[in-house]
Amino acid sequence: MLSNPVPARADVWRDRQWYFPEMRLEQAQQLGKGGAGVTVAVIDTGVDTRHRDLRGATVPGWVVTRNEPSDDVDTGPHGTGIATLIAGRGHGSGRGLLGVAPRSKVMPIRPVNDDLLISNGIKWAVEHGAKVVNMSFDLESDQVLADAIAEAYANDVVLVASAGNGGGGVVEPAAFPHVIAVGSVGRDNRIASFSNRGPEVDLVTYGVSIPVARPGGKYAVSNGTSLSSALVAGGVALIRARYPDMRAEEVVDRLLSTAVDRGAGGRDDRYGEGQMDLIAALTAPRAGKSAPPSPGPARNTATASSTDDSGVPPLLIVGVGVLVFVAGLAFFMVVRTRRR
């Protein structure tokens, strides 16, 4: 991730979140209950849970190398920034940074420099209730990590990862199946020069000039697909909070199917399926659910449904038949009585 540190002034950082109106995040947060009840595992460098914008925003995570829980460690600035983009709560009266899903919880998992340790961390996160996993890192891996991702997905977890920076091919783990690979666009909605491309790209969102939190109560402005991945992970938390019974595959499908097409028509290797549209993803009809019927011309449905091709109402035919039967029965009884 590219970074450009800026002196911390907490009273101006909320205003620097320029993407909030662009993404209609206030409305999205209302629709998605702020991500309440959803835990997002952040596989990263750890999280400074003492940062004032993250108070109450985390649950105990795991330090895989030491096989022990952790809720207040960050060996670098990266994880704290990612956590704040997902679940930041701000502080004071309208100060600090808000995440996409400010009522969700972040579960810090580290480290990110060994595929076996990451795999174990993902398994631990799933076992401890994470429904979303964010992987804003680049690490070549063998089958062990791909298997852990597939297992998590099979256990109803949505996995999101950064496509990578440098303008090259999509990196792992974003390139693996069952992962939403996220690229970056700028404020002009055009692909960022650093955003990696390839057939594995699924989705893009903002990733340029994004304010992030840093350990020790600090802030910075950064660029990178890591940030874009975090914004998508926060969006997933909103969807999962709005539709708690929705399976991971449906969550992924609605994110991709409601994306705004960018670049060449249809899917392409720079924008994937398009740019994330959270409002559309949160309000699209459920898969397998029938839409309400469209209003049509006023008509008498009872008459229309009870007329055959001859134009004679079937009920009239039945009524005449009954009358004939009753009359015949009466005639038979009269004749029988006279013969006695």
Short mmCIF file of C-alpha atoms in Angstrom, two decimals:
data_model
loop_
_atom_site.label_atom_id
_atom_site.label_comp_id
_atom_site.label_asym_id
_atom_site.label_seq_id
_atom_site.Cartn_x
_atom_site.Cartn_y
_atom_site.Cartn_z
CA MET A 1 0.00 0.00 0.00
CA LEU A 2 1.26 3.47 -0.88
CA SER A 3 1.24 5.96 1.95
CA ASN A 4 1.55 9.71 2.41
CA PRO A 5 1.52 10.55 6.13
CA VAL A 6 -0.19 13.78 7.16
CA PRO A 7 0.05 15.49 10.57
CA ALA A 8 -2.80 14.33 12.80
CA ARG A 9 -5.69 16.75 13.29
CA ALA A 10 -8.63 14.68 14.42
CA ASP A 11 -11.13 17.51 13.92
CA VAL A 12 -10.64 17.51 10.12
CA TRP A 13 -10.35 13.83 9.30
CA ARG A 14 -14.07 13.15 9.03
CA ASP A 15 -14.28 15.80 6.32
CA ARG A 16 -11.52 14.04 4.39
CA GLN A 17 -13.68 10.96 3.90
CA TRP A 18 -14.78 12.31 0.52
CA TYR A 19 -16.02 8.89 -0.64
CA PHE A 20 -18.90 8.82 1.88
CA PRO A 21 -21.34 10.82 -0.26
CA GLU A 22 -20.01 9.24 -3.45
CA MET A 23 -20.86 5.76 -2.09
CA ARG A 24 -24.02 6.96 -0.28
CA LEU A 25 -22.66 5.36 2.85
CA GLU A 26 -24.98 7.05 5.32
CA GLN A 27 -27.96 5.48 3.54
CA ALA A 28 -26.14 2.16 3.16
CA GLN A 29 -25.36 2.08 6.89
CA GLN A 30 -29.03 2.62 7.73
CA LEU A 31 -30.08 -0.17 5.38
CA GLY A 32 -27.37 -2.49 6.67
CA LYS A 33 -27.81 -1.67 10.39
CA GLY A 34 -24.22 -0.45 10.45
CA GLY A 35 -23.05 -4.05 10.19
CA ALA A 36 -24.32 -4.85 13.70
CA GLY A 37 -23.73 -8.44 14.73
CA VAL A 38 -21.15 -9.17 12.02
CA THR A 39 -17.51 -9.96 12.79
CA VAL A 40 -14.86 -9.25 10.16
CA ALA A 41 -11.52 -11.03 10.52
CA VAL A 42 -8.66 -8.78 9.42
CA ILE A 43 -5.66 -10.91 8.46
CA ASP A 44 -2.95 -8.28 8.76
CA THR A 45 -0.29 -6.76 11.00
CA GLY A 46 -2.57 -6.50 14.01
CA VAL A 47 -4.78 -3.65 15.20
CA ASP A 48 -4.17 -0.88 17.70
CA THR A 49 -7.43 -1.31 19.60
CA ARG A 50 -6.51 1.65 21.81
CA HIS A 51 -6.92 4.05 18.90
CA ARG A 52 -9.81 6.32 19.86
CA ASP A 53 -11.63 5.62 16.57
CA LEU A 54 -11.60 1.87 17.29
CA ARG A 55 -12.81 1.81 20.88
CA GLY A 56 -15.47 -0.86 21.11
CA ALA A 57 -14.91 -1.87 17.49
CA THR A 58 -12.87 -5.04 18.01
CA VAL A 59 -13.10 -8.52 19.47
CA PRO A 60 -10.09 -10.55 20.66
CA GLY A 61 -8.08 -11.91 17.77
CA TRP A 62 -5.23 -14.39 17.48
CA VAL A 63 -1.46 -14.28 17.22
CA VAL A 64 -0.87 -17.51 15.34
CA THR A 65 2.89 -17.65 15.93
CA ARG A 66 2.43 -17.57 19.69
CA ASN A 67 -0.85 -19.51 19.70
CA GLU A 68 -2.44 -16.93 21.96
CA PRO A 69 -5.27 -14.42 21.80
CA SER A 70 -4.58 -10.76 21.24
CA ASP A 71 -6.66 -7.61 21.12
CA ASP A 72 -4.17 -4.76 21.23
CA VAL A 73 -1.19 -5.45 19.03
CA ASP A 74 -0.05 -3.88 15.76
CA THR A 75 3.43 -4.64 14.48
CA GLY A 76 2.99 -2.10 11.69
CA PRO A 77 0.63 0.68 10.62
CA HIS A 78 -1.25 -1.34 8.04
CA GLY A 79 -3.75 -3.35 10.09
CA THR A 80 -5.01 -0.39 12.11
CA GLY A 81 -5.78 1.52 8.92
CA ILE A 82 -7.67 -1.42 7.42
CA ALA A 83 -9.66 -1.99 10.62
CA THR A 84 -10.74 1.65 10.76
CA LEU A 85 -11.98 1.62 7.15
CA ILE A 86 -14.15 -1.36 8.03
CA ALA A 87 -15.42 -0.61 11.53
CA GLY A 88 -14.14 2.80 12.65
CA ARG A 89 -16.49 4.53 15.10
CA GLY A 90 -14.95 7.99 15.20
CA HIS A 91 -14.89 9.86 18.49
CA GLY A 92 -16.25 12.94 20.17
CA SER A 93 -18.84 14.92 18.25
CA GLY A 94 -18.38 14.05 14.59
CA ARG A 95 -14.63 13.63 14.80
CA GLY A 96 -12.26 10.92 13.62
CA LEU A 97 -12.89 8.26 11.00
CA LEU A 98 -16.02 6.21 10.42
CA GLY A 99 -15.83 2.80 8.81
CA VAL A 100 -18.20 1.50 6.18
CA ALA A 101 -19.78 -0.73 8.84
CA PRO A 102 -19.29 1.18 12.12
CA ARG A 103 -21.33 -1.26 14.19
CA SER A 104 -19.47 -4.35 13.02
CA LYS A 105 -16.55 -5.87 14.93
CA VAL A 106 -13.00 -6.44 13.73
CA MET A 107 -11.12 -9.58 14.72
CA PRO A 108 -7.35 -9.05 14.30
CA ILE A 109 -5.38 -12.07 13.04
CA ARG A 110 -1.62 -12.05 12.40
CA PRO A 111 0.93 -12.54 10.91
CA VAL A 112 0.69 -12.25 7.11
CA ASN A 113 4.10 -13.52 6.04
CA ASP A 114 3.54 -17.28 6.02
CA ASP A 115 0.80 -19.13 4.16
CA LEU A 116 0.51 -21.94 6.72
CA LEU A 117 0.14 -19.48 9.59
CA ILE A 118 -2.40 -17.48 7.60
CA SER A 119 -4.32 -20.66 6.85
CA ASN A 120 -4.43 -21.53 10.54
CA GLY A 121 -5.52 -17.98 11.32
CA ILE A 122 -8.40 -18.18 8.85
CA LYS A 123 -9.56 -21.47 10.37
CA TRP A 124 -9.39 -19.98 13.86
CA ALA A 125 -11.37 -16.92 12.76
CA VAL A 126 -14.10 -19.05 11.21
CA GLU A 127 -14.31 -21.23 14.32
CA HIS A 128 -14.72 -18.08 16.44
CA GLY A 129 -17.55 -16.51 14.49
CA ALA A 130 -16.07 -14.42 11.68
CA LYS A 131 -18.49 -14.14 8.74
CA VAL A 132 -16.18 -11.97 6.60
CA VAL A 133 -12.42 -12.22 6.09
CA ASN A 134 -10.35 -9.35 4.70
CA MET A 135 -6.93 -10.12 3.23
CA SER A 136 -5.19 -6.90 2.20
CA PHE A 137 -1.79 -8.45 1.50
CA ASP A 138 0.27 -10.09 -1.19
CA LEU A 139 1.81 -13.51 -0.56
CA GLU A 140 2.71 -16.28 -2.96
CA SER A 141 1.29 -19.50 -1.64
CA ASP A 142 0.81 -23.14 -2.36
CA GLN A 143 -2.33 -25.21 -2.03
CA VAL A 144 -2.52 -24.93 1.76
CA LEU A 145 -3.92 -21.38 1.69
CA ALA A 146 -6.24 -22.11 -1.24
CA ASP A 147 -7.63 -25.05 0.73
CA ALA A 148 -8.19 -22.95 3.86
CA ILE A 149 -10.02 -20.34 1.78
CA ALA A 150 -12.20 -22.98 0.12
CA GLU A 151 -13.03 -24.46 3.52
CA ALA A 152 -13.98 -21.06 4.93
CA TYR A 153 -16.19 -20.33 1.93
CA ALA A 154 -17.88 -23.71 2.35
CA ASN A 155 -18.58 -22.68 5.94
CA ASP A 156 -20.51 -19.59 4.79
CA VAL A 157 -17.72 -17.01 5.05
CA VAL A 158 -17.19 -14.25 2.46
CA LEU A 159 -13.51 -13.64 1.67
CA VAL A 160 -12.24 -10.36 0.21
CA ALA A 161 -8.69 -9.53 -0.92
CA SER A 162 -6.73 -6.77 -2.59
CA ALA A 163 -5.80 -7.35 -6.23
CA GLY A 164 -2.38 -5.79 -5.58
CA ASN A 165 -0.48 -2.68 -6.57
CA GLY A 166 2.02 -2.09 -9.37
CA GLY A 167 -0.24 -2.45 -12.41
CA GLY A 168 0.71 -6.10 -12.98
CA GLY A 169 -1.21 -9.32 -12.59
CA VAL A 170 -3.54 -10.10 -9.70
CA VAL A 171 -1.66 -11.41 -6.68
CA GLU A 172 -2.46 -14.21 -4.28
CA PRO A 173 -4.62 -14.72 -2.28
CA ALA A 174 -6.91 -12.49 -4.40
CA ALA A 175 -6.23 -14.71 -7.39
CA PHE A 176 -7.60 -17.81 -5.64
CA PRO A 177 -11.13 -19.13 -6.24
CA HIS A 178 -13.80 -18.13 -3.71
CA VAL A 179 -12.16 -14.74 -3.09
CA ILE A 180 -13.54 -11.35 -4.19
CA ALA A 181 -10.49 -9.75 -5.84
CA VAL A 182 -10.75 -5.97 -5.50
CA GLY A 183 -9.06 -3.28 -7.58
CA SER A 184 -8.97 0.49 -7.13
CA VAL A 185 -10.48 3.48 -8.87
CA GLY A 186 -9.89 7.14 -8.19
CA ARG A 187 -12.39 9.85 -7.47
CA ASP A 188 -13.10 10.05 -11.21
CA ASN A 189 -14.23 6.38 -11.15
CA ARG A 190 -11.41 5.43 -13.52
CA ILE A 191 -9.01 2.62 -12.79
CA ALA A 192 -5.99 3.70 -10.73
CA SER A 193 -2.63 3.34 -12.45
CA PHE A 194 -1.32 1.13 -9.64
CA SER A 195 -4.30 -1.27 -9.59
CA ASN A 196 -3.41 -4.77 -10.81
CA ARG A 197 -5.36 -6.25 -13.70
CA GLY A 198 -6.31 -9.67 -14.93
CA PRO A 199 -9.14 -12.15 -15.37
CA GLU A 200 -9.27 -12.68 -11.60
CA VAL A 201 -10.41 -9.10 -10.87
CA ASP A 202 -13.99 -9.17 -9.60
CA LEU A 203 -14.83 -5.70 -8.37
CA VAL A 204 -13.41 -2.20 -7.95
CA THR A 205 -14.04 0.66 -5.55
CA TYR A 206 -12.26 3.77 -4.33
CA GLY A 207 -8.64 3.44 -3.33
CA VAL A 208 -7.02 6.84 -3.94
CA SER A 209 -6.47 9.57 -1.31
CA ILE A 210 -8.23 7.62 1.41
CA PRO A 211 -7.73 8.76 5.05
CA VAL A 212 -6.77 5.97 7.45
CA ALA A 213 -5.95 5.62 11.14
CA ARG A 214 -2.45 4.81 12.36
CA PRO A 215 -1.29 3.34 15.69
CA GLY A 216 -0.86 5.76 18.55
CA GLY A 217 -3.85 7.95 17.67
CA LYS A 218 -2.38 9.14 14.38
CA TYR A 219 -3.76 9.41 10.86
CA ALA A 220 -2.55 9.36 7.27
CA VAL A 221 -3.78 9.57 3.70
CA SER A 222 -3.07 6.49 1.59
CA ASN A 223 -3.59 4.86 -1.78
CA GLY A 224 -3.84 1.19 -2.65
CA THR A 225 -6.01 -1.80 -3.39
CA SER A 226 -5.63 -2.75 0.28
CA LEU A 227 -7.94 0.13 1.10
CA SER A 228 -10.39 -0.84 -1.63
CA SER A 229 -10.55 -4.36 -0.25
CA ALA A 230 -11.36 -3.00 3.22
CA LEU A 231 -14.21 -0.86 1.84
CA VAL A 232 -15.69 -3.91 0.12
CA ALA A 233 -15.30 -6.01 3.30
CA GLY A 234 -17.21 -3.33 5.18
CA GLY A 235 -19.89 -3.45 2.49
CA VAL A 236 -20.17 -7.20 2.92
CA ALA A 237 -20.71 -6.67 6.66
CA LEU A 238 -23.65 -4.36 5.88
CA ILE A 239 -25.21 -6.94 3.55
CA ARG A 240 -24.78 -9.74 6.08
CA ALA A 241 -26.34 -7.60 8.81
CA ARG A 242 -29.35 -6.74 6.63
CA TYR A 243 -29.80 -10.34 5.46
CA PRO A 244 -28.49 -12.60 8.26
CA ASP A 245 -29.87 -15.72 6.54
CA MET A 246 -28.17 -14.98 3.23
CA ARG A 247 -25.50 -17.49 2.24
CA ALA A 248 -22.00 -16.40 1.23
CA GLU A 249 -22.49 -17.28 -2.44
CA GLU A 250 -25.58 -15.07 -2.67
CA VAL A 251 -23.76 -12.19 -0.98
CA VAL A 252 -20.96 -12.44 -3.53
CA ASP A 253 -23.38 -12.76 -6.43
CA ARG A 254 -25.36 -9.68 -5.50
CA LEU A 255 -22.21 -7.58 -5.08
CA LEU A 256 -21.02 -8.55 -8.55
CA SER A 257 -24.38 -8.50 -10.30
CA THR A 258 -25.28 -5.01 -9.02
CA ALA A 259 -21.89 -3.43 -9.76
CA VAL A 260 -21.81 -0.37 -12.04
CA ASP A 261 -20.22 -1.29 -15.36
CA ARG A 262 -17.02 0.67 -16.05
CA GLY A 263 -14.61 0.69 -18.97
CA ALA A 264 -15.52 -1.50 -21.91
CA GLY A 265 -19.03 -2.91 -21.93
CA GLY A 266 -19.37 -5.97 -19.71
CA ARG A 267 -16.73 -7.61 -17.60
CA ASP A 268 -13.09 -6.70 -18.28
CA ASP A 269 -9.69 -7.32 -16.73
CA ARG A 270 -9.34 -3.83 -15.22
CA TYR A 271 -12.72 -3.26 -13.60
CA GLY A 272 -13.91 -6.84 -13.25
CA GLU A 273 -17.71 -6.85 -13.06
CA GLY A 274 -17.66 -3.14 -12.28
CA GLN A 275 -17.63 -0.65 -9.42
CA MET A 276 -19.32 -1.58 -6.16
CA ASP A 277 -22.80 -0.06 -5.70
CA LEU A 278 -23.71 -0.73 -2.08
CA ILE A 279 -27.21 0.68 -2.26
CA ALA A 280 -28.05 -1.60 -5.19
CA ALA A 281 -26.47 -4.57 -3.43
CA LEU A 282 -28.46 -3.89 -0.28
CA THR A 283 -31.80 -3.43 -2.03
CA ALA A 284 -31.75 -5.88 -4.97
CA PRO A 285 -34.48 -8.56 -4.88
CA ARG A 286 -33.47 -11.76 -3.12
CA ALA A 287 -32.40 -14.64 -5.31
CA GLY A 288 -35.31 -17.01 -5.83
CA LYS A 289 -37.83 -14.47 -4.53
CA SER A 290 -40.56 -13.41 -6.94
CA ALA A 291 -40.93 -9.69 -7.52
CA PRO A 292 -44.28 -8.03 -6.80
CA PRO A 293 -46.57 -8.13 -9.84
CA SER A 294 -46.52 -5.04 -12.02
CA PRO A 295 -49.77 -3.06 -11.91
CA GLY A 296 -51.82 -3.58 -15.05
CA PRO A 297 -55.14 -2.31 -16.46
CA ALA A 298 -58.04 -2.53 -14.01
CA ARG A 299 -60.20 -5.57 -14.66
CA ASN A 300 -62.63 -7.90 -12.92
CA THR A 301 -60.36 -10.82 -12.15
CA ALA A 302 -63.18 -13.06 -11.02
CA THR A 303 -65.00 -12.69 -14.38
CA ALA A 304 -61.79 -12.94 -16.38
CA SER A 305 -60.70 -16.12 -14.62
CA SER A 306 -64.09 -17.81 -14.89
CA THR A 307 -64.73 -17.54 -18.63
CA ASP A 308 -63.83 -20.31 -21.06
CA ASP A 309 -62.88 -19.88 -24.74
CA SER A 310 -66.53 -20.02 -25.85
CA GLY A 311 -67.34 -16.88 -23.92
CA VAL A 312 -69.91 -18.68 -21.69
CA PRO A 313 -69.11 -18.56 -17.97
CA PRO A 314 -68.53 -22.11 -16.66
CA LEU A 315 -70.54 -21.34 -13.50
CA LEU A 316 -73.61 -20.67 -15.65
CA ILE A 317 -73.21 -24.03 -17.37
CA VAL A 318 -72.92 -25.79 -14.01
CA GLY A 319 -75.97 -23.97 -12.68
CA VAL A 320 -78.12 -24.98 -15.64
CA GLY A 321 -77.01 -28.58 -15.23
CA VAL A 322 -78.02 -28.59 -11.58
CA LEU A 323 -81.45 -27.18 -12.40
CA VAL A 324 -82.02 -29.83 -15.07
CA PHE A 325 -81.00 -32.55 -12.61
CA VAL A 326 -83.34 -31.26 -9.89
CA ALA A 327 -86.24 -30.95 -12.33
CA GLY A 328 -85.70 -34.49 -13.58
CA LEU A 329 -85.57 -35.84 -10.05
CA ALA A 330 -88.84 -34.06 -9.17
CA PHE A 331 -90.56 -35.44 -12.26
CA PHE A 332 -89.43 -38.96 -11.35
CA MET A 333 -90.81 -38.64 -7.81
CA VAL A 334 -94.19 -37.38 -9.08
CA VAL A 335 -94.54 -40.23 -11.55
CA ARG A 336 -93.58 -42.76 -8.90
CA THR A 337 -96.18 -41.38 -6.47
CA ARG A 338 -99.01 -41.60 -9.05
CA ARG A 339 -98.23 -45.27 -9.77
CA ARG A 340 -98.74 -46.23 -6.15
#
